[in-house]
XYZ file of C-alpha atoms in Angstrom:
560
model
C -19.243 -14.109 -2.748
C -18.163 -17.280 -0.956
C -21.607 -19.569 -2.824
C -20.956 -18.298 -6.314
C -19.864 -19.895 -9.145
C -16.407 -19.118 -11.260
C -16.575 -19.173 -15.112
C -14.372 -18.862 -17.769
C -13.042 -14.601 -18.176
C -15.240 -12.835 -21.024
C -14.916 -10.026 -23.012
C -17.306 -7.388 -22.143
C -18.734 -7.094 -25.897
C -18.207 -10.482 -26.803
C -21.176 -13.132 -25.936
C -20.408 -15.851 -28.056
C -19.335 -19.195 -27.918
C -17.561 -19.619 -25.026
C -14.644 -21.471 -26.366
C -13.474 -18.287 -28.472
C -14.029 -15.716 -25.954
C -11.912 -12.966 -26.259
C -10.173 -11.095 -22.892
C -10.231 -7.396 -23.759
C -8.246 -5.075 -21.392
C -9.975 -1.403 -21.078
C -8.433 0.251 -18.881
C -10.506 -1.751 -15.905
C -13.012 -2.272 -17.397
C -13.823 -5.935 -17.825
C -16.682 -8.808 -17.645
C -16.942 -10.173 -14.216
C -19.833 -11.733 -14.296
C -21.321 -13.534 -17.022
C -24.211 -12.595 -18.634
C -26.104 -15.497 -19.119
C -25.255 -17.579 -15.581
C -23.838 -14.448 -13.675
C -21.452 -16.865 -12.329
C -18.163 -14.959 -11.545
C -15.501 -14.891 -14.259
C -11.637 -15.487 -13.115
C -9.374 -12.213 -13.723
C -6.996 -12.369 -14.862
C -7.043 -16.093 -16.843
C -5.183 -18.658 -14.500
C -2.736 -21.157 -16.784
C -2.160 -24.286 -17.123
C 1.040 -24.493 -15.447
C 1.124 -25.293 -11.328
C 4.113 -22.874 -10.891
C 1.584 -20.069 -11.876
C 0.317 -18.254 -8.441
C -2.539 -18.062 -9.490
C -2.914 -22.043 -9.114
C -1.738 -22.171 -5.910
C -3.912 -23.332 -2.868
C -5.982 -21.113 -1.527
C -4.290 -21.123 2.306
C -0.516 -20.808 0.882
C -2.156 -17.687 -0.915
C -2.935 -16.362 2.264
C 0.248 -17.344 4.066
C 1.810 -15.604 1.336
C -0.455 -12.229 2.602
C 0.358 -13.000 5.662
C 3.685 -12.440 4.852
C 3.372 -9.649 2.793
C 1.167 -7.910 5.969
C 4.288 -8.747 8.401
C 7.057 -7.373 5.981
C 4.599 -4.451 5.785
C 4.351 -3.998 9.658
C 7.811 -4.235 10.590
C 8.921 -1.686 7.570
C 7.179 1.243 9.381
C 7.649 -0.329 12.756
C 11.471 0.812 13.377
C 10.627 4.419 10.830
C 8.239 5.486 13.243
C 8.369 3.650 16.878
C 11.334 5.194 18.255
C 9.762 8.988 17.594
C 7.888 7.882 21.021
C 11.099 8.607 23.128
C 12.045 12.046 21.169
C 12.451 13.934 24.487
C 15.208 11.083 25.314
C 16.442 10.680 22.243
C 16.825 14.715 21.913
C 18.583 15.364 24.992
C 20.974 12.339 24.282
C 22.407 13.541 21.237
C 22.266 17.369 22.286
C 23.850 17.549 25.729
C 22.384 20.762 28.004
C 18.945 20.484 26.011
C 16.233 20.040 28.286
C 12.433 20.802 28.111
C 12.132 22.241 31.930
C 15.673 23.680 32.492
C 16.435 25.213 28.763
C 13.199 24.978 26.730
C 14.819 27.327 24.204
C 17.777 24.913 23.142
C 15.278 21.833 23.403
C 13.340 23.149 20.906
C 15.814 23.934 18.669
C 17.476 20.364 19.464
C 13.724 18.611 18.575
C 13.858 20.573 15.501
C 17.257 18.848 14.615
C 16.225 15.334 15.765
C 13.094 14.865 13.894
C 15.330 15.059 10.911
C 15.716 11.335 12.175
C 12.618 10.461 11.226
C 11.686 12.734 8.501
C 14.064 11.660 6.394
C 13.618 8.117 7.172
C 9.715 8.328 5.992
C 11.332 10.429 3.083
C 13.711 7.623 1.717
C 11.068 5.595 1.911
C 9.216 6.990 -0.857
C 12.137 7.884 -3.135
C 13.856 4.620 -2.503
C 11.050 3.203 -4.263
C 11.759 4.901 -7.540
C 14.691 1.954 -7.531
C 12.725 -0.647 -6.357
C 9.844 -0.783 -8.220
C 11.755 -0.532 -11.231
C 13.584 -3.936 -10.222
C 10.772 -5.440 -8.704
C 9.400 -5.252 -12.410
C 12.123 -5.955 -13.985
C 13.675 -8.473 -12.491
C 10.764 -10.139 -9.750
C 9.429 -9.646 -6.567
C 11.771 -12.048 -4.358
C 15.160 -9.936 -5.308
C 13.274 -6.850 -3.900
C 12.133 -8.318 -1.047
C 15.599 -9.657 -0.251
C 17.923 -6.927 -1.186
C 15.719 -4.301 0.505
C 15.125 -5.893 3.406
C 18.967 -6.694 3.810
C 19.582 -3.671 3.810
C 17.264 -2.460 6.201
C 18.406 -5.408 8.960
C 22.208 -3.761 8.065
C 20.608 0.074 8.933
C 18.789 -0.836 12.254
C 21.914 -3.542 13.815
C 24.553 -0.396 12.624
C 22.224 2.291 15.008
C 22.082 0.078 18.140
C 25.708 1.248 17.978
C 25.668 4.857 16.554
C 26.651 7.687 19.091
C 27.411 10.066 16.548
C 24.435 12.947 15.095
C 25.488 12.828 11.732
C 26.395 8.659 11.441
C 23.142 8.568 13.109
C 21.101 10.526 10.504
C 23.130 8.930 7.540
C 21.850 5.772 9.332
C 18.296 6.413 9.262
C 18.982 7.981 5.230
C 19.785 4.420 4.616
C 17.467 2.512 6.672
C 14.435 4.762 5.313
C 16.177 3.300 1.572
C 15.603 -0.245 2.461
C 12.649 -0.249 4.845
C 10.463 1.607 1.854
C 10.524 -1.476 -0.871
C 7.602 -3.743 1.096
C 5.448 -0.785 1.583
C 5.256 -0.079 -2.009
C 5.850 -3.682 -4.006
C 3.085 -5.145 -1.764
C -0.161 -4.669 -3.882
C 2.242 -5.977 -6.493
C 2.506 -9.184 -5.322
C -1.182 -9.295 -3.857
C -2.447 -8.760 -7.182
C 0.163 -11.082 -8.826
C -1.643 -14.032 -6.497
C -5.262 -13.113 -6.106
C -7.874 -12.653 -8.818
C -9.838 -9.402 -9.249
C -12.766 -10.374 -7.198
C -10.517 -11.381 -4.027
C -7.969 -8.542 -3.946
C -10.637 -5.892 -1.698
C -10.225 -7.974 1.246
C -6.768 -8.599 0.823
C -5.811 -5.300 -0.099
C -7.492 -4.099 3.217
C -4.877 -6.430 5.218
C -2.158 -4.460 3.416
C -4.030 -0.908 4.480
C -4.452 -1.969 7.937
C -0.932 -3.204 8.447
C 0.581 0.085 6.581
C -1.262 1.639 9.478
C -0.764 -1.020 12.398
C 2.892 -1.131 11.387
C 3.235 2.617 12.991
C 0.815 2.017 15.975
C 2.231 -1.356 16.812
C 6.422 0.713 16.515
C 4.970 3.301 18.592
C 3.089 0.954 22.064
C 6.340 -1.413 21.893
C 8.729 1.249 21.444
C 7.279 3.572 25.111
C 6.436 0.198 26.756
C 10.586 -0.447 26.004
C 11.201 2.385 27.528
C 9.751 2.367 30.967
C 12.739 0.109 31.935
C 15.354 0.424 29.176
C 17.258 2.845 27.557
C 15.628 3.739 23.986
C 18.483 1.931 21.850
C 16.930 -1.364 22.135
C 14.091 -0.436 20.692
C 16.944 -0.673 18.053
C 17.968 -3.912 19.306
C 14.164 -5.529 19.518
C 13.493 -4.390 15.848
C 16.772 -5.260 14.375
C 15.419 -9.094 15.909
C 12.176 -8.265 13.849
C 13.829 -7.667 10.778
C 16.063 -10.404 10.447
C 13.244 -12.568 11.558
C 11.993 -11.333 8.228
C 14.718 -11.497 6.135
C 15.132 -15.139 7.049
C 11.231 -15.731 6.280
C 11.714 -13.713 2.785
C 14.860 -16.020 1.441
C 13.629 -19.245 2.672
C 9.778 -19.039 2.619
C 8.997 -16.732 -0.432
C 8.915 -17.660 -3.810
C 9.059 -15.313 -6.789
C 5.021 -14.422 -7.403
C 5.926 -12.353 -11.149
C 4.652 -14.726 -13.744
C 4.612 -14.104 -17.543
C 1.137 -15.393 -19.020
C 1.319 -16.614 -22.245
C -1.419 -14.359 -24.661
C -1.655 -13.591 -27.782
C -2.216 -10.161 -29.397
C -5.991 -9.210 -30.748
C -5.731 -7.431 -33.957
C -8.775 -6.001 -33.126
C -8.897 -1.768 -34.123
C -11.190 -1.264 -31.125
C -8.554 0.078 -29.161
C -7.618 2.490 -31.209
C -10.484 4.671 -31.070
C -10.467 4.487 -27.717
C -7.208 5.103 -26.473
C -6.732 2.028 -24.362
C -4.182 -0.243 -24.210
C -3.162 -3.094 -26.529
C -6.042 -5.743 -26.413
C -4.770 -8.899 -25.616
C -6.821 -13.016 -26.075
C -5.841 -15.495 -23.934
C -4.699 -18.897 -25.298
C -6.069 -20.556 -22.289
C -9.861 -22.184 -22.172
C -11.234 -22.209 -19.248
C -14.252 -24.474 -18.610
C -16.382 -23.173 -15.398
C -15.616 -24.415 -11.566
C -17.035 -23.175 -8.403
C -15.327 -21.715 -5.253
C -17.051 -23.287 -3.253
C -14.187 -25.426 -2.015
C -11.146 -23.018 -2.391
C -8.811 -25.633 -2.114
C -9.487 -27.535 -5.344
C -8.191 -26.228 -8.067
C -10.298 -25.231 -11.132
C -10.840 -28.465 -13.553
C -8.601 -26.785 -16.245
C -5.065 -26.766 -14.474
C -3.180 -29.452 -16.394
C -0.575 -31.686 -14.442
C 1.819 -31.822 -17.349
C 3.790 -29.005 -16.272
C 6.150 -29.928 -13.425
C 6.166 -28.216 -10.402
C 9.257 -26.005 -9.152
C 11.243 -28.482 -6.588
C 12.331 -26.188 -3.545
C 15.456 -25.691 -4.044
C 14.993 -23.876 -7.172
C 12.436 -21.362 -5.987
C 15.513 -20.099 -3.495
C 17.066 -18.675 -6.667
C 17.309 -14.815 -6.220
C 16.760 -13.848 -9.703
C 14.394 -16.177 -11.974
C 14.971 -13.751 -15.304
C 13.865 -10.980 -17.014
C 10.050 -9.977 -16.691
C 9.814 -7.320 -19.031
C 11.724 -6.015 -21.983
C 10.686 -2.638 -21.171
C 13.975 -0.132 -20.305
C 14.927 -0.090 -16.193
C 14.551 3.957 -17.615
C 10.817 3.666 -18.589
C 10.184 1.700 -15.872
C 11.647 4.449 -13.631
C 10.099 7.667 -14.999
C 6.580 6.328 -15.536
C 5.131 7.015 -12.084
C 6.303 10.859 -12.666
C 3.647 10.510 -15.780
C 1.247 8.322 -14.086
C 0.442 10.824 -11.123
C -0.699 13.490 -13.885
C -3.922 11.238 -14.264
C -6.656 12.555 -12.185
C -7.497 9.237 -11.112
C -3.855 8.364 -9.891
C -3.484 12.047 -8.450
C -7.047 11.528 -6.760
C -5.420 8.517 -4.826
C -2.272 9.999 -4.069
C -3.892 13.190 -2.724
C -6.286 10.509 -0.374
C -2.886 8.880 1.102
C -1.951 12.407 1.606
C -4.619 13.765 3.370
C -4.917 10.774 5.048
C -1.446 8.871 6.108
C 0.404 12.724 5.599
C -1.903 13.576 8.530
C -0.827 10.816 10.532
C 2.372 11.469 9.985
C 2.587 14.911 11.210
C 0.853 13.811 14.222
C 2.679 11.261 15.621
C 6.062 13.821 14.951
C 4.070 16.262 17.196
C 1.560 13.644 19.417
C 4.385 12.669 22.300
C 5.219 16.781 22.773
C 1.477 17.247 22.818
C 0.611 14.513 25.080
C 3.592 15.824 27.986
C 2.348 18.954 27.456
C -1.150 18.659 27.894
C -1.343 15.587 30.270
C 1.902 14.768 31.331
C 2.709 12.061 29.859
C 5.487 9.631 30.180
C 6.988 8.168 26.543
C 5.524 4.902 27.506
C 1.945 6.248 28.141
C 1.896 8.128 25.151
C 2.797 4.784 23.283
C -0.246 2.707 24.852
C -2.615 5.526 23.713
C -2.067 4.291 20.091
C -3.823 0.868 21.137
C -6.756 2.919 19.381
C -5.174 3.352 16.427
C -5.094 -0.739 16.446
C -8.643 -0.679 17.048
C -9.421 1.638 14.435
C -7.159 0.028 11.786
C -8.786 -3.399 12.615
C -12.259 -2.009 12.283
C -11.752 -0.679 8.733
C -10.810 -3.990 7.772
C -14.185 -5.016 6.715
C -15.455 -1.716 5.180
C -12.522 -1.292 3.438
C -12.470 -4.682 1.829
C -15.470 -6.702 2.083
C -18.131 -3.694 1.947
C -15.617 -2.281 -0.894
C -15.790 -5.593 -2.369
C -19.727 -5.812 -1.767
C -20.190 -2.274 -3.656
C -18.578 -3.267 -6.683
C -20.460 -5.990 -6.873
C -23.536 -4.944 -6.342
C -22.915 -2.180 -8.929
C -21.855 -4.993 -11.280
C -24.250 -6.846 -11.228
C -26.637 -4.029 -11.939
C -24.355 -3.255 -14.769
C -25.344 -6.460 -16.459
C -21.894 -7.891 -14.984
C -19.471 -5.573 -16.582
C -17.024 -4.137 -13.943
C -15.720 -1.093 -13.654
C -13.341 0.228 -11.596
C -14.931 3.417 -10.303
C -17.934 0.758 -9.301
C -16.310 0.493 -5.850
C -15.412 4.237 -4.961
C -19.299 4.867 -3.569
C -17.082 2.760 -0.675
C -15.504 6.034 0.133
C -18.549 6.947 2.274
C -17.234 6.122 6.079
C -13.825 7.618 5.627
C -15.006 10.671 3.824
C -16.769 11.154 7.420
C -14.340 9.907 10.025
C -11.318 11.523 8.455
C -11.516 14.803 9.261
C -13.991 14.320 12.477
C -10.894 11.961 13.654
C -8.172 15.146 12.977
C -11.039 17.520 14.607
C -11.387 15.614 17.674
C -7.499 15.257 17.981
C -7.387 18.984 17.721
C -10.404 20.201 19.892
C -9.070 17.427 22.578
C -5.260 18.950 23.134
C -6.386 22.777 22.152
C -8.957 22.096 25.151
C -7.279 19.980 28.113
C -10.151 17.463 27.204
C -9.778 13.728 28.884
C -6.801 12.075 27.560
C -9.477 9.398 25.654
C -10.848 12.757 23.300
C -7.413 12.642 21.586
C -7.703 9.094 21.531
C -10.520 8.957 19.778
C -8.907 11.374 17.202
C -6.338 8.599 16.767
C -8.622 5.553 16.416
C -10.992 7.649 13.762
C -7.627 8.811 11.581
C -6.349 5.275 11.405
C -10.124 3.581 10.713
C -9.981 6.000 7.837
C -6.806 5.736 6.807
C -7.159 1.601 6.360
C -10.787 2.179 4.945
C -10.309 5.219 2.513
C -6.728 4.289 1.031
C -7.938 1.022 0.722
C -11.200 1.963 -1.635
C -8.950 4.238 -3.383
C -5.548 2.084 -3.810
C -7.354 -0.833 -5.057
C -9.315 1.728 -7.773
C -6.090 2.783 -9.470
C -4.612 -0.633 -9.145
C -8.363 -2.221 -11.281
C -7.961 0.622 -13.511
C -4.003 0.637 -14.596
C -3.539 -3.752 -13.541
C -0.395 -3.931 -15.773
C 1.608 -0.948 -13.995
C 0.261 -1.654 -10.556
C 3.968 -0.622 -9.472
C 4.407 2.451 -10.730
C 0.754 2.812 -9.639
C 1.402 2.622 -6.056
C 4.807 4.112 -6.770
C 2.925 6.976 -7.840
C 0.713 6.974 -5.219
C 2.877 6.249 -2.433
C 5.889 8.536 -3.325
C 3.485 11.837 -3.408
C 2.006 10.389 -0.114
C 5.569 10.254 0.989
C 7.184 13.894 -0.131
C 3.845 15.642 1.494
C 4.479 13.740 4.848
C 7.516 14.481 4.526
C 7.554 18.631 4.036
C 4.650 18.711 6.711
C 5.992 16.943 9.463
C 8.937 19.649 9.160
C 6.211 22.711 9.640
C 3.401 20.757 12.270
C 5.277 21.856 15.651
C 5.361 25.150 13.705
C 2.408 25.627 12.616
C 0.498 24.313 16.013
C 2.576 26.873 17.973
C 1.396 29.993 16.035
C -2.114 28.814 15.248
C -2.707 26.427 17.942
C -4.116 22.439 17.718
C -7.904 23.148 16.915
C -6.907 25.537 14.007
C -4.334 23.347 12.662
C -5.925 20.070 13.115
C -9.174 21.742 11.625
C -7.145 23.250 8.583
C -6.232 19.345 8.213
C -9.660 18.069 8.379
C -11.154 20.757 6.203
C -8.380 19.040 3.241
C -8.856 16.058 4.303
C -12.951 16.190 3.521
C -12.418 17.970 0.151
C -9.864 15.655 -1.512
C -12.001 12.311 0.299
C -15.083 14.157 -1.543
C -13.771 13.688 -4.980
C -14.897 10.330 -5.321
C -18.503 11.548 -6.160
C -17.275 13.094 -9.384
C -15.030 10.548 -10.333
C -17.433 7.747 -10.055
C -19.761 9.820 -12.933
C -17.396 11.069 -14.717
C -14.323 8.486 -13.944
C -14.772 6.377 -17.031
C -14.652 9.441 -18.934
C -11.768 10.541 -18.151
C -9.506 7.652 -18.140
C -10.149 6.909 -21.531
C -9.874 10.372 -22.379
C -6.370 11.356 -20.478
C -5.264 7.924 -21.326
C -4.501 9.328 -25.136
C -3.356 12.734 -23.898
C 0.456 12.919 -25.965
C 1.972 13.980 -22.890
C 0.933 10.249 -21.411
C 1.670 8.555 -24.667
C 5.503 7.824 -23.296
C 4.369 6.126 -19.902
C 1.633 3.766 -22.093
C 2.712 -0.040 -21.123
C 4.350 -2.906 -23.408
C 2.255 -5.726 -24.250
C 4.287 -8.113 -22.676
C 3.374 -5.907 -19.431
C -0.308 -7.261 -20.207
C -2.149 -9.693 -17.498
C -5.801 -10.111 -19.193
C -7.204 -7.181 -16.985
């Protein structure tokens, strides 16, 4: 959408003159497109002010992503690399446990170690019930900070660690920190990017949920071919204070409160939605066709934010909402079919992944006899698989809805991009198949491999679609959104990874793998209903009384 024009944000039942338009939020759905020049309209409605991110040139927007992507990677590279040298790791902290001279107190040893890393990916899903709460509260930048100075504390502490239980407390408390720039990300991609840019974006943040575990996993065995498996420890602790120092000195706070003013329209009360809000901004039309020129309506008078004063930690209160409501919300949220859709997708989809790469490096030494280091270098096609769903799960996304909007007279809604679903509905479960069939079989060490690369294309394509549908539908809670979505994701990793080594020993990989794909393709199919009937019933479980607590504060409202 690169040639297309921007215009000033409509209201989708409101065509006349263009200095009174109206921004009506509907639960997603919005003008995007206007109906007369079918030029794009910006959403949410930029200000005035240069401090707002939404001003801000187009390639420190993307440096900021860049960030984001980076904070993402190196959050799940230290939770799941060093699951690569298990056997090691095992017989270290279990003296006499050995998979050739006492396989019976090895497995019982593995059993006890994994608790390493299941609890790790568990914190980081329940650690999020604090930080998304703060993060909305009080701003991005304290989350990012706090969370990931924590985390740098966690990893630095278990480069020394000898003990089992400091060791597990250790990960507890790592998994607490690393969690906060998983979750708070499409937070602060949204906060910068308008509605029509967040698909690509949002696909960055997908792949590098996804390349943040490949990426821990090849450095981690290629570590230890020569070196013990504590400085994997040692590298990532580097890594995260490389962040930390980026995140205090290089990232501003991207929460900005947008001056509206209420509608006393009564539309929304027959309808269920949210408080309508008009915008007290006029915005005459500019083009994108140089993205580093800001639109003609961004006054100067405001003065920009010296340096200095962007380093402040805390930059006041966003919302007057209670840190309470903020923190039980997602518990409502993920009884909305459309927010329990998505969770169920990162479930059958990351939860997968998850109990794979707890069982891939036993499976792998098993089957093939592989070293820790080999088995890391076979997730170089999970990095090819990530980077190919890229584009199909943000530009084609981004290409659907529009297409579909445009046919829709240039109304948007948010189920408009689900139809996106398509390629991971397909290489989900054929990826978990061909993982099975491959191990259960003694097939060529690339069969597996394939498994891998077709999970993580999915994973990066599918979530994506899905994430980014919730987010367009619910804009003003986007936290608790991905909260929501993120903390179910979490829990069902969690409680599966304990039962995979389990569960492939009594039914074998094909069976279990297959059982996987066979969930995997009914939850991915759901998107054909919801994108008939999704409308529907949003506005319909949106005035449900049991959802009436978790309903957002106007000054929550962005003009989506």
């Amino acid at each position: 959408m690169g040639g297309d024009r921007i215009a000033a944000p409509l209201a989708a039942d409101n065509h006349g003159d263009r200095a009174e338009k109206k921004r009506v939020v509907t639960l997603g759905n919005v003008r995007l497109r206007d109906q007369d020049t079918n030029e794009i309209i910006l959403i949410p409605t930029p200000s005035s002010d240069p401090n707002d991110p939404l001003n801000w040139p187009q390639w420190y927007k993307y440096y900021m992503a860049t960030v984001i992507c980076l904070a993402m990677m190196i959050c799940n590279f230290l939770a799941a690399g060093p699951s690569i040298a298990m056997v090691n790791i095992t017989m270290e902290f279990f003296v006499g446990a050995h998979p050739g001279r006492n396989p019976k107190l090895f497995h019982e040893a593995v059993a006890k170690v994994a608790y390493f890393f299941t609890t790790c990916a568990l914190m980081q899903g329940i650690g999020n019930f604090f930080w998304v709460p703060v993060a909305n509260k009080w701003g991005r930048r304290p989350t990012y900070v706090f969370s990931y100075l924590i985390y740098f504390a966690a990893a630095v502490w278990l480069c020394f660690e000898r003990s089992y239980g400091g060791f597990l407390a250790g990960r507890v408390i790592m998994g607490f920190g690393a969690g906060a720039a998983e979750t708070i990300a499409p937070i602060t991609i949204a906060d910068i990017f308008f509605l029509h840019e967040r698909g690509t974006v949002m696909a960055l943040y997908s792949s590098f949920l996804a390349v943040g575990v490949a990426i821990g996993l090849i450095i981690s065995g290629v570590i230890t071919i020569d070196h013990h498996w504590r400085v994997i420890f040692q590298v990532a602790s580097a890594l995260v204070g490389l962040v930390l120092l980026i995140a205090f000195f290089a990232f501003p706070e991207t929460a900005y409160i947008r001056e509206t003013t209420p509608n006393n329209s009564d539309d929304n009360s027959s309808t269920g939605t949210p408080n309508q809000r008009s915008s007290t901004e006029k915005n005459p039309v500019a083009t994108i066709s140089d993205p580093e020129s800001p639109p003609r309506n961004r006054a100067t008078a405001l003065k920009k934010a010296s340096y200095l004063s962007t380093l402040k930690i805390f930059h006041g209160t966003i919302t007057r909402e209670s840190f309470f409501k903020l923190t039980v919300r997602p518990l409502g949220l993920i009884c909305l079919p459309p927010v329990l859709w998505a969770a169920l997708v990162e479930a059958a989809t990351i939860g997968f992944l998850v109990a794979m790469t707890s069982n891939v490096e036993i499976a792998y030494e098993a089957t093939y006899k592989f070293k820790s280091w080999q088995v890391g270098v076979c997730f170089v096609s999970a990095l090819v698989g990530s980077l190919a769903g890229i584009p199909l799960g943000g530009w084609w996304g981004d290409k659907v809805a529009d297409y579909f909007t445009k046919r829709n007279n240039g109304i948007r809604d948010p189920e408009m991009r689900l139809p996106a679903m398509i390629p991971a509905m397909i290489t989900a479960p054929l990826g978990l198949v061909v993982f099975g069939m491959g191990i259960e079989r003694g097939a060529h060490w690339m069969v597996p491999n394939v498994g891998i690369g077709l999970l993580n294309f999915a994973i990066v394509q599918g979530t994506n679609v899905a994430l980014v549908y919730v987010i367009d539908a619910y804009r003003p809670v986007a936290g608790e959104i991905t909260l929501a979505v993120m903390g179910f994701k979490s829990l069902f990793g969690f409680l599966l990874s304990f039962y995979t080594n389990t569960w492939v020993q009594q039914a074998g990989y094909l069976n279990a793998y297959g059982t996987m794909a066979a969930i995997s393709a009914a939850v991915l199919v759901c998107w054909i209903p919801l994108y008939f009937w999704g409308k529907t019933i949003r506005h319909v479980t949106w005035s449900w009384p049991v959802i009436s607590y978790i309903h957002w504060s106007e000054d929550r409202e962005v003009g989506e």
